[in-house]
């Protein structure tokens, strides 16, 4: 006998009571991570009486996606389920008060930045978002890039408030770009200089606005529809934006200590840590967790794996991830080796959380920028220490071969210009020559230098040739069983 499904109530401000909140946070992006991380923490701090912050969400990309529209339809309301594998806790997040698109209503975005109560900007535009686009027009509606949009909006605010230092904003970027706050500030100042904006505005940005370097940590995968429907039935609400993540979370923030009083999430018992130097923690977390994710997202689909859980449990993909960490990633990190092994073991255990269905296709979004940020530093440090890094390079070979479309129907999502550059230039008969030209075209020459480009192309061409031989599983098996042979032609 099948039980009848109950009729669900629409989730909106009409069906749910919530306190009035001033909009103090402008949030760039509405993806799963920010909603299950920053939005949830702000909601919890509001409930604890530590904050009284409403959030306005701004969509800053032109490509269509359903989340921001649904978020507007639900008046900013959604549920977050955090699960440690044995206990799940569900929270209705009520902090989001407005949703706006930069490409549909730039005037409203300009009005939001002039808000009397606005204090903070939180963003997650992926590693590809914090990028400088020369010649970006600050008078466009809107400018093209994220840093240019922020420059134009800050200029709007500076003019509106007559350069009042008390109206400067604090930025908390959640992108995994190294020195994310510092980098974003430098790009804003560069745009302002290129556009000939007033020196007093540039001083206001440099001295009065605060850009914090941060690192964030919580695995937040997508939620399969059949599981979302079961949760909706339990809740009684037709919530189309339920997001599920792991219970573990950590937000490290470094910079001016004033942020601790301005955004005191730790006083609500939330996993936020204020540091003087974020670099050691960032390096460890990004190389181990995010680097392993990026490598698995490149290798796993070739072995039929769709999720991190499937990959880490796969005899070949799981062995690959563990060996990658043990022999290449951990040796690249400073610190006590025993402590680093414990840290990596905890990360692998989190990958094995049975309730998380973290799709490799989601991790693979903008994978070239992610590999450059997360995995390339491991390779460069190995070279500097006189070692090779063949396991890291097999992930790069898999990634680029997937972008080139020569390994079957693999999940590939990136800037169309990047995809076209890879696919249009691909030459199967000369992988090394192709890579030698490709790396500078991807903007990596400044990091690698000419000798580095030559070496990276030569060493990546070895696993790439094996993959192009028609047996990627065999190539990966050979890599795991005879890794030192990869650096030989």
PDB file of C-alpha atoms in Angstrom, residues 347-450:
ATOM      1  CA  UNK A 347      39.462  14.864   4.590  1.00  0.00           C
ATOM      2  CA  UNK A 348      39.219  11.414   2.993  1.00  0.00           C
ATOM      3  CA  UNK A 349      36.780  10.365   5.715  1.00  0.00           C
ATOM      4  CA  UNK A 350      34.624  13.388   4.863  1.00  0.00           C
ATOM      5  CA  UNK A 351      34.706  12.353   1.196  1.00  0.00           C
ATOM      6  CA  UNK A 352      33.212   9.038   2.319  1.00  0.00           C
ATOM      7  CA  UNK A 353      30.169  10.575   4.060  1.00  0.00           C
ATOM      8  CA  UNK A 354      27.435   8.247   2.753  1.00  0.00           C
ATOM      9  CA  UNK A 355      24.688  10.875   2.620  1.00  0.00           C
ATOM     10  CA  UNK A 356      26.595  13.320   0.417  1.00  0.00           C
ATOM     11  CA  UNK A 357      26.184  12.938  -3.329  1.00  0.00           C
ATOM     12  CA  UNK A 358      28.811  15.440  -4.465  1.00  0.00           C
ATOM     13  CA  UNK A 359      28.722  15.270  -8.238  1.00  0.00           C
ATOM     14  CA  UNK A 360      32.042  15.318 -10.017  1.00  0.00           C
ATOM     15  CA  UNK A 361      30.380  17.294 -12.810  1.00  0.00           C
ATOM     16  CA  UNK A 362      29.711  20.135 -10.346  1.00  0.00           C
ATOM     17  CA  UNK A 363      33.314  20.120  -9.110  1.00  0.00           C
ATOM     18  CA  UNK A 364      34.479  20.182 -12.745  1.00  0.00           C
ATOM     19  CA  UNK A 365      32.973  23.643 -13.340  1.00  0.00           C
ATOM     20  CA  UNK A 366      35.764  25.987 -14.533  1.00  0.00           C
ATOM     21  CA  UNK A 367      38.237  23.163 -13.945  1.00  0.00           C
ATOM     22  CA  UNK A 368      41.180  24.745 -15.748  1.00  0.00           C
ATOM     23  CA  UNK A 369      41.239  27.668 -13.313  1.00  0.00           C
ATOM     24  CA  UNK A 370      40.702  25.300 -10.412  1.00  0.00           C
ATOM     25  CA  UNK A 371      43.599  23.033 -11.431  1.00  0.00           C
ATOM     26  CA  UNK A 372      45.877  26.065 -11.860  1.00  0.00           C
ATOM     27  CA  UNK A 373      44.967  27.328  -8.369  1.00  0.00           C
ATOM     28  CA  UNK A 374      44.765  24.030  -6.478  1.00  0.00           C
ATOM     29  CA  UNK A 375      47.084  21.551  -8.185  1.00  0.00           C
ATOM     30  CA  UNK A 376      49.725  23.447 -10.120  1.00  0.00           C
ATOM     31  CA  UNK A 377      51.409  24.735  -6.908  1.00  0.00           C
ATOM     32  CA  UNK A 378      51.974  21.109  -5.868  1.00  0.00           C
ATOM     33  CA  UNK A 379      53.738  20.452  -9.161  1.00  0.00           C
ATOM     34  CA  UNK A 380      55.891  23.572  -8.928  1.00  0.00           C
ATOM     35  CA  UNK A 381      56.909  22.810  -5.337  1.00  0.00           C
ATOM     36  CA  UNK A 382      57.777  19.236  -6.296  1.00  0.00           C
ATOM     37  CA  UNK A 383      59.988  20.485  -9.117  1.00  0.00           C
ATOM     38  CA  UNK A 384      61.691  22.968  -6.798  1.00  0.00           C
ATOM     39  CA  UNK A 385      62.477  20.088  -4.412  1.00  0.00           C
ATOM     40  CA  UNK A 386      63.897  17.935  -7.193  1.00  0.00           C
ATOM     41  CA  UNK A 387      60.848  15.662  -7.444  1.00  0.00           C
ATOM     42  CA  UNK A 388      58.393  14.886 -10.226  1.00  0.00           C
ATOM     43  CA  UNK A 389      54.604  15.048  -9.776  1.00  0.00           C
ATOM     44  CA  UNK A 390      53.215  12.487 -12.239  1.00  0.00           C
ATOM     45  CA  UNK A 391      49.961  11.852 -10.364  1.00  0.00           C
ATOM     46  CA  UNK A 392      49.038  15.532 -10.438  1.00  0.00           C
ATOM     47  CA  UNK A 393      49.830  15.670 -14.137  1.00  0.00           C
ATOM     48  CA  UNK A 394      47.658  12.715 -15.024  1.00  0.00           C
ATOM     49  CA  UNK A 395      44.716  14.716 -13.682  1.00  0.00           C
ATOM     50  CA  UNK A 396      45.726  17.627 -15.914  1.00  0.00           C
ATOM     51  CA  UNK A 397      45.998  15.286 -18.898  1.00  0.00           C
ATOM     52  CA  UNK A 398      42.535  13.851 -18.190  1.00  0.00           C
ATOM     53  CA  UNK A 399      41.099  17.326 -17.719  1.00  0.00           C
ATOM     54  CA  UNK A 400      42.464  18.766 -20.954  1.00  0.00           C
ATOM     55  CA  UNK A 401      41.650  15.669 -22.983  1.00  0.00           C
ATOM     56  CA  UNK A 402      38.106  15.934 -21.648  1.00  0.00           C
ATOM     57  CA  UNK A 403      37.956  19.607 -22.630  1.00  0.00           C
ATOM     58  CA  UNK A 404      39.212  18.663 -26.095  1.00  0.00           C
ATOM     59  CA  UNK A 405      36.316  16.202 -26.386  1.00  0.00           C
ATOM     60  CA  UNK A 406      38.483  13.207 -27.246  1.00  0.00           C
ATOM     61  CA  UNK A 407      37.573  10.919 -24.319  1.00  0.00           C
ATOM     62  CA  UNK A 408      33.850  10.590 -24.860  1.00  0.00           C
ATOM     63  CA  UNK A 409      30.964  12.447 -23.258  1.00  0.00           C
ATOM     64  CA  UNK A 410      32.581  13.830 -20.102  1.00  0.00           C
ATOM     65  CA  UNK A 411      31.175  16.651 -17.942  1.00  0.00           C
ATOM     66  CA  UNK A 412      32.732  19.894 -19.155  1.00  0.00           C
ATOM     67  CA  UNK A 413      31.552  23.366 -18.125  1.00  0.00           C
ATOM     68  CA  UNK A 414      33.748  26.404 -18.540  1.00  0.00           C
ATOM     69  CA  UNK A 415      33.969  29.767 -20.223  1.00  0.00           C
ATOM     70  CA  UNK A 416      33.047  29.186 -23.890  1.00  0.00           C
ATOM     71  CA  UNK A 417      36.211  31.001 -24.946  1.00  0.00           C
ATOM     72  CA  UNK A 418      38.349  28.607 -22.894  1.00  0.00           C
ATOM     73  CA  UNK A 419      36.571  25.568 -24.330  1.00  0.00           C
ATOM     74  CA  UNK A 420      36.948  26.871 -27.871  1.00  0.00           C
ATOM     75  CA  UNK A 421      40.640  27.581 -27.323  1.00  0.00           C
ATOM     76  CA  UNK A 422      41.262  24.023 -26.141  1.00  0.00           C
ATOM     77  CA  UNK A 423      39.116  22.220 -28.692  1.00  0.00           C
ATOM     78  CA  UNK A 424      39.982  24.267 -31.746  1.00  0.00           C
ATOM     79  CA  UNK A 425      43.726  23.965 -31.173  1.00  0.00           C
ATOM     80  CA  UNK A 426      43.873  20.262 -30.266  1.00  0.00           C
ATOM     81  CA  UNK A 427      46.289  18.157 -32.310  1.00  0.00           C
ATOM     82  CA  UNK A 428      46.369  14.449 -31.478  1.00  0.00           C
ATOM     83  CA  UNK A 429      49.571  13.804 -33.456  1.00  0.00           C
ATOM     84  CA  UNK A 430      51.617  16.279 -31.380  1.00  0.00           C
ATOM     85  CA  UNK A 431      50.321  16.487 -27.789  1.00  0.00           C
ATOM     86  CA  UNK A 432      53.477  18.129 -26.479  1.00  0.00           C
ATOM     87  CA  UNK A 433      53.433  20.856 -29.115  1.00  0.00           C
ATOM     88  CA  UNK A 434      49.736  21.431 -28.470  1.00  0.00           C
ATOM     89  CA  UNK A 435      50.321  21.819 -24.738  1.00  0.00           C
ATOM     90  CA  UNK A 436      53.311  24.096 -25.291  1.00  0.00           C
ATOM     91  CA  UNK A 437      51.050  26.524 -27.152  1.00  0.00           C
ATOM     92  CA  UNK A 438      48.010  25.970 -24.931  1.00  0.00           C
ATOM     93  CA  UNK A 439      49.458  26.834 -21.520  1.00  0.00           C
ATOM     94  CA  UNK A 440      50.398  30.415 -22.490  1.00  0.00           C
ATOM     95  CA  UNK A 441      46.994  30.775 -24.175  1.00  0.00           C
ATOM     96  CA  UNK A 442      45.362  29.854 -20.860  1.00  0.00           C
ATOM     97  CA  UNK A 443      47.367  32.582 -19.140  1.00  0.00           C
ATOM     98  CA  UNK A 444      49.737  30.258 -17.277  1.00  0.00           C
ATOM     99  CA  UNK A 445      53.006  31.544 -18.758  1.00  0.00           C
ATOM    100  CA  UNK A 446      53.310  34.237 -16.099  1.00  0.00           C
ATOM    101  CA  UNK A 447      53.249  31.577 -13.387  1.00  0.00           C
ATOM    102  CA  UNK A 448      55.408  29.003 -15.141  1.00  0.00           C
ATOM    103  CA  UNK A 449      57.903  31.027 -17.151  1.00  0.00           C
ATOM    104  CA  UNK A 450      59.182  29.686 -20.464  1.00  0.00           C
TER     105      UNK A 450
END
